[in-house]
mmCIF file of C-alpha atoms in Angstrom:
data_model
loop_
_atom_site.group_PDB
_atom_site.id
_atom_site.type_symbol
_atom_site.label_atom_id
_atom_site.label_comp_id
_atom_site.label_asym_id
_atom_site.label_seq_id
_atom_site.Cartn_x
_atom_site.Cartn_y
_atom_site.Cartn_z
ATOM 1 C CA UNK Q 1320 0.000 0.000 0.000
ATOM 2 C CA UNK Q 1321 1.384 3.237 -1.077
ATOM 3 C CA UNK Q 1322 0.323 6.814 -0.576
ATOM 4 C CA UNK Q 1323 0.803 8.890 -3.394
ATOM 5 C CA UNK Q 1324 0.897 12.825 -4.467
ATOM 6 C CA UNK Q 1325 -1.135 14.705 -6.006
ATOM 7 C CA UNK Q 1326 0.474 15.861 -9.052
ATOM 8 C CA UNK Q 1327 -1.138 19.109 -9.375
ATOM 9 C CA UNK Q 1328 -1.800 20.071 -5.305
ATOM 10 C CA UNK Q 1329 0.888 18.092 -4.172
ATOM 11 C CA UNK Q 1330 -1.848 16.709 -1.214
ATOM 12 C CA UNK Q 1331 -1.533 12.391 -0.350
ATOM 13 C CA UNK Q 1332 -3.717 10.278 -2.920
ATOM 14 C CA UNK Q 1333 -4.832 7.218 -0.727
ATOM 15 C CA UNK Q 1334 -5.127 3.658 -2.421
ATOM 16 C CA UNK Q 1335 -8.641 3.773 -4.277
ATOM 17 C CA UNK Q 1336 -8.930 7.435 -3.968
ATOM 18 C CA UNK Q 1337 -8.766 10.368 -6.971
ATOM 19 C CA UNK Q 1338 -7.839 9.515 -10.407
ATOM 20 C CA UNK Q 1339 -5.485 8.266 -12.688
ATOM 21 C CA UNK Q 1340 -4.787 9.476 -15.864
ATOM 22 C CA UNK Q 1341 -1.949 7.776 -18.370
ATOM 23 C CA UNK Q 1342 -0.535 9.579 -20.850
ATOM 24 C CA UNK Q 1343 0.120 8.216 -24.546
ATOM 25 C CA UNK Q 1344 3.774 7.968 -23.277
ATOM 26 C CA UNK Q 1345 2.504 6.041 -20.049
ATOM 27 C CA UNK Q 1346 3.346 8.746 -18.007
ATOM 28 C CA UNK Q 1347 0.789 8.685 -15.309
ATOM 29 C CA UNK Q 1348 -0.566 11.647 -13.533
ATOM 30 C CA UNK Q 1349 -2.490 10.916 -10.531
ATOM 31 C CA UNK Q 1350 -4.723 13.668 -8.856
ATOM 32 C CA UNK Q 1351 -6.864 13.758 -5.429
ATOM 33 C CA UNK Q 1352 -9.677 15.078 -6.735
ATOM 34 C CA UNK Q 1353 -11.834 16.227 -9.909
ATOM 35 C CA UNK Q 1354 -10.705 19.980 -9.143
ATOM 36 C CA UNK Q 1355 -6.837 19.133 -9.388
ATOM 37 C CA UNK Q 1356 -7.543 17.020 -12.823
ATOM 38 C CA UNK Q 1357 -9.846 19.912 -14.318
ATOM 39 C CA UNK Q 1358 -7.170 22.235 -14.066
ATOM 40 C CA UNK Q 1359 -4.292 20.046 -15.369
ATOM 41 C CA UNK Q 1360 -6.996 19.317 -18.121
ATOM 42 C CA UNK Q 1361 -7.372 23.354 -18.780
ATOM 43 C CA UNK Q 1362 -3.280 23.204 -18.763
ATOM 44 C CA UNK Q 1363 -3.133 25.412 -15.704
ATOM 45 C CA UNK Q 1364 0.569 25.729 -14.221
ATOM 46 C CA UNK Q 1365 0.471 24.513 -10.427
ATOM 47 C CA UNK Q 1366 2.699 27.231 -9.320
ATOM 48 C CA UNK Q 1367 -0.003 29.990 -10.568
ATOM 49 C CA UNK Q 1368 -2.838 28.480 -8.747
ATOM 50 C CA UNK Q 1369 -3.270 30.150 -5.223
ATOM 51 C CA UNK Q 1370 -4.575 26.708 -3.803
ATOM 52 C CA UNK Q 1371 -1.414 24.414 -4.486
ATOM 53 C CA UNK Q 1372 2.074 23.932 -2.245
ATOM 54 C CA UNK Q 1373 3.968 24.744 -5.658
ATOM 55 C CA UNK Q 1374 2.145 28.342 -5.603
ATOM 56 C CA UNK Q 1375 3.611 28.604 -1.854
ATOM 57 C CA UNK Q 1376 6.827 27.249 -2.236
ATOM 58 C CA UNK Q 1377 7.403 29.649 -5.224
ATOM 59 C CA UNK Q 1378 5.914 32.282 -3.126
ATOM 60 C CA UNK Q 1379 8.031 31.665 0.004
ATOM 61 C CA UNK Q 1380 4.963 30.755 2.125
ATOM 62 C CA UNK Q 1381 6.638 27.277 2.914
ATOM 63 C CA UNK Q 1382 9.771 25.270 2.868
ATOM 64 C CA UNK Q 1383 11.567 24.606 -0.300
ATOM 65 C CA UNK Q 1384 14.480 23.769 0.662
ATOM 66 C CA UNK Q 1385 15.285 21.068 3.674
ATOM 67 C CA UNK Q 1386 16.920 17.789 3.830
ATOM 68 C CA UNK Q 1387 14.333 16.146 5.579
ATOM 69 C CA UNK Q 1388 12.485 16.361 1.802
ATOM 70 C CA UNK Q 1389 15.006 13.723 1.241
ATOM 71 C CA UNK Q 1390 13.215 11.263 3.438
ATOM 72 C CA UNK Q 1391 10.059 11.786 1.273
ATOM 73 C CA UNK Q 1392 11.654 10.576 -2.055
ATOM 74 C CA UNK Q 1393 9.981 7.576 -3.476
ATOM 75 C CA UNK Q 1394 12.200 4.278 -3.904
ATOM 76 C CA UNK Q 1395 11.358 1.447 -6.124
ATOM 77 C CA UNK Q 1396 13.484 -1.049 -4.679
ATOM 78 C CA UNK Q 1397 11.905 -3.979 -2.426
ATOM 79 C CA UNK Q 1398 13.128 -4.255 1.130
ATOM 80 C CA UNK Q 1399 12.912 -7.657 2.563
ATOM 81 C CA UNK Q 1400 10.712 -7.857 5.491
ATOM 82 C CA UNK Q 1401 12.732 -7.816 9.051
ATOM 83 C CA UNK Q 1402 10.718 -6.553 12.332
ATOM 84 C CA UNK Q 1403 13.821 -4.795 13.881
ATOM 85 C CA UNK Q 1404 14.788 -3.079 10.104
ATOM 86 C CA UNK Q 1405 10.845 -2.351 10.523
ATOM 87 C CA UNK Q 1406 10.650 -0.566 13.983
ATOM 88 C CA UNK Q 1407 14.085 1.284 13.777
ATOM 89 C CA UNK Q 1408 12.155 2.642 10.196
ATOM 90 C CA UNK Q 1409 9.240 3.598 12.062
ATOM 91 C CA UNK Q 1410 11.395 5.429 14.713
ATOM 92 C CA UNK Q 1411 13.270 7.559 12.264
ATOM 93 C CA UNK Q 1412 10.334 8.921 10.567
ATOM 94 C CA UNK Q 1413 8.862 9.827 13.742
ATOM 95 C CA UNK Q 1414 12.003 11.539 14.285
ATOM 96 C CA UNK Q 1415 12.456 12.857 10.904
ATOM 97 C CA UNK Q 1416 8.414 13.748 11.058
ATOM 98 C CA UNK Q 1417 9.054 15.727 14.667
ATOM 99 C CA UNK Q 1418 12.475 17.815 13.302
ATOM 100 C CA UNK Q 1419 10.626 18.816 10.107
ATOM 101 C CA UNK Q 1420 7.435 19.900 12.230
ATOM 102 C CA UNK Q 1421 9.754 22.155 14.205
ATOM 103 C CA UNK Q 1422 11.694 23.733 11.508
ATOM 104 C CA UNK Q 1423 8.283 24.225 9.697
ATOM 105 C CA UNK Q 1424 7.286 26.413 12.911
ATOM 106 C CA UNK Q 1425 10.462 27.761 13.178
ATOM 107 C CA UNK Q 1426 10.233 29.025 8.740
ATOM 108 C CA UNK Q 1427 6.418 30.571 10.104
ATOM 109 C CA UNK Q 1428 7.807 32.635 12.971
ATOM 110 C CA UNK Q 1429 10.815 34.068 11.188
ATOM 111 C CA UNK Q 1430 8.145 34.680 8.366
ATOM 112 C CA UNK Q 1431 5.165 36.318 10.653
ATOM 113 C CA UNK Q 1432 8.166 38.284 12.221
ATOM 114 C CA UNK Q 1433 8.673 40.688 9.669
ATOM 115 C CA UNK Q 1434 4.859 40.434 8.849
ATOM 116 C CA UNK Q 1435 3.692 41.829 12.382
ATOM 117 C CA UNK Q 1436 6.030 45.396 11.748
ATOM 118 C CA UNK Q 1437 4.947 45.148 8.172
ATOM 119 C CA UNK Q 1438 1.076 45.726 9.762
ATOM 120 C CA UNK Q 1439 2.126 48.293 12.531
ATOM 121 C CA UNK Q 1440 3.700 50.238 10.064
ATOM 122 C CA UNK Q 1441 0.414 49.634 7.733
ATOM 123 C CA UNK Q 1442 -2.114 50.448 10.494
ATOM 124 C CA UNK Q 1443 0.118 53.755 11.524
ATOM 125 C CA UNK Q 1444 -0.618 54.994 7.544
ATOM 126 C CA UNK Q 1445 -4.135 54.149 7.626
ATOM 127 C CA UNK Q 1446 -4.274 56.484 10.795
ATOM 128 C CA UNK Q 1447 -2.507 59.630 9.931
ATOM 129 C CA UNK Q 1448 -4.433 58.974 6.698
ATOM 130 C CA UNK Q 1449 -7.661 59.410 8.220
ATOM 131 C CA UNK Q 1450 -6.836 61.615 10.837
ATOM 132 C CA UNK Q 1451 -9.544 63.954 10.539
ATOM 133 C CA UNK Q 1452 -12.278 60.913 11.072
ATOM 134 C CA UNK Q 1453 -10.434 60.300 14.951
ATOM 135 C CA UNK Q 1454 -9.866 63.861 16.371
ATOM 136 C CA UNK Q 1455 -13.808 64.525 16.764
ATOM 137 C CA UNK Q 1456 -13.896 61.453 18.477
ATOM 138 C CA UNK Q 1457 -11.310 61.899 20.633
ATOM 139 C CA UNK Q 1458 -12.705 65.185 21.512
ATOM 140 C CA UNK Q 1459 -15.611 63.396 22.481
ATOM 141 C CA UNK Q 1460 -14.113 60.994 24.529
ATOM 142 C CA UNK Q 1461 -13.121 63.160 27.123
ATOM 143 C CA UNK Q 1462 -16.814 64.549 27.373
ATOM 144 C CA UNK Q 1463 -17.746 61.145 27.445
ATOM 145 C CA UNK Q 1464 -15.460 60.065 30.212
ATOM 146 C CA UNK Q 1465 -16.498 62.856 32.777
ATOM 147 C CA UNK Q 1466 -20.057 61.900 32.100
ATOM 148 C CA UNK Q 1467 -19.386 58.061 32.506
ATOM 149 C CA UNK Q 1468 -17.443 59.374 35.693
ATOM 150 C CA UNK Q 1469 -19.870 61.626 37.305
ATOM 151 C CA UNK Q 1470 -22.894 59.293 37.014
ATOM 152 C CA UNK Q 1471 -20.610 56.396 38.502
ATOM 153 C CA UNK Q 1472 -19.885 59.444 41.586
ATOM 154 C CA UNK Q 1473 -23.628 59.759 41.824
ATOM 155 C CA UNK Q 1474 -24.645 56.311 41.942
ATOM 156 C CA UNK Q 1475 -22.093 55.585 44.565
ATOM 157 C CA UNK Q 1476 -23.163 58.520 46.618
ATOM 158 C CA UNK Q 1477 -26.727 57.110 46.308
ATOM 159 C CA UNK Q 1478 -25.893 53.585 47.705
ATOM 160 C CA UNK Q 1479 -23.722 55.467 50.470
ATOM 161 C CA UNK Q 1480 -27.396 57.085 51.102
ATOM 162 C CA UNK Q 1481 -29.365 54.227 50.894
ATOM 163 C CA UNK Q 1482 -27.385 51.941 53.422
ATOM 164 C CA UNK Q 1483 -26.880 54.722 55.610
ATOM 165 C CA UNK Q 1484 -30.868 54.836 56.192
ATOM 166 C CA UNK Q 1485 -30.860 51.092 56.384
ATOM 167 C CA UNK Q 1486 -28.712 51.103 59.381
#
């Protein structure tokens, strides 16, 4: 049993899932659903299409470069069966699986780094742009707070009242 790619999306093609289409050359191209095979029909290139991990590896979005990729290459050759061979495999792609999970998290921070002064600097424009729209309101605000504070004043004074006639 074998999981494949996608070879427009990139995404895992499980046994009996998506389609298959061969080529006059029998080059087969296997997709995970009707919307990757549509556009490979319409001759759409994969690294143009928002949607795909070609699109955000050219972009940058994602890791294109990383030897744990290497792991990921498909091999053709048969391995004979031995339990210990089996459970050391297992072990290093649970290892290989955890150190490309934290350099993936490690690409996304350095990336939303620059990102998060990118918006300060963004939201700073979009205020002294529209200045005019927040000085009323600030004006306001100060109105606003001496009312907000003068009816919490009176309120308390009236409780003050009230449980001094209680007593």
């Amino acid at each position: 049993m074998r999981i494949e790619k996608c070879y427009f999306c990139s995404s895992p093609v499980y046994p009996g899932h998506g389609i298959v289409f061969v080529r006059n050359d029998s080059k087969q191209f296997r997709f995970c659903r009707s919307k990757c095979h549509r556009n490979f029909n319409k001759k759409r290139n994969p690294r143009k299409v928002a949607w795909t991990k070609a699109y955000r590896k050219t972009r940058g979005k994602e890791m294109a470069v990383d030897s744990t990729f290497e792991f990921e290459k498909r091999r053709n050759r048969p391995v004979k069966y031995d339990r210990e061979l089996m459970g050391k495999t297992i072990m290093a792609m649970q290892r290989v699986q955890s150190i490309k999970e934290r350099r993936e998290k490690q690409f996304h921070a350095n990336r939303m780094k620059d990102a998060a002064r990118e918006k300060k600097v963004q939201a700073r424009v979009e205020i002294e742009k529209s200045i005019e729209l927040l000085a009323p309101a600030v004006a306001n605000r100060e109105e606003v707070m001496r009312n907000v504070v003068d009816s919490a004043r009176e309120r308390i004074a009236a409780r003050k009242k009230m449980s001094g006639q209680k007593v």
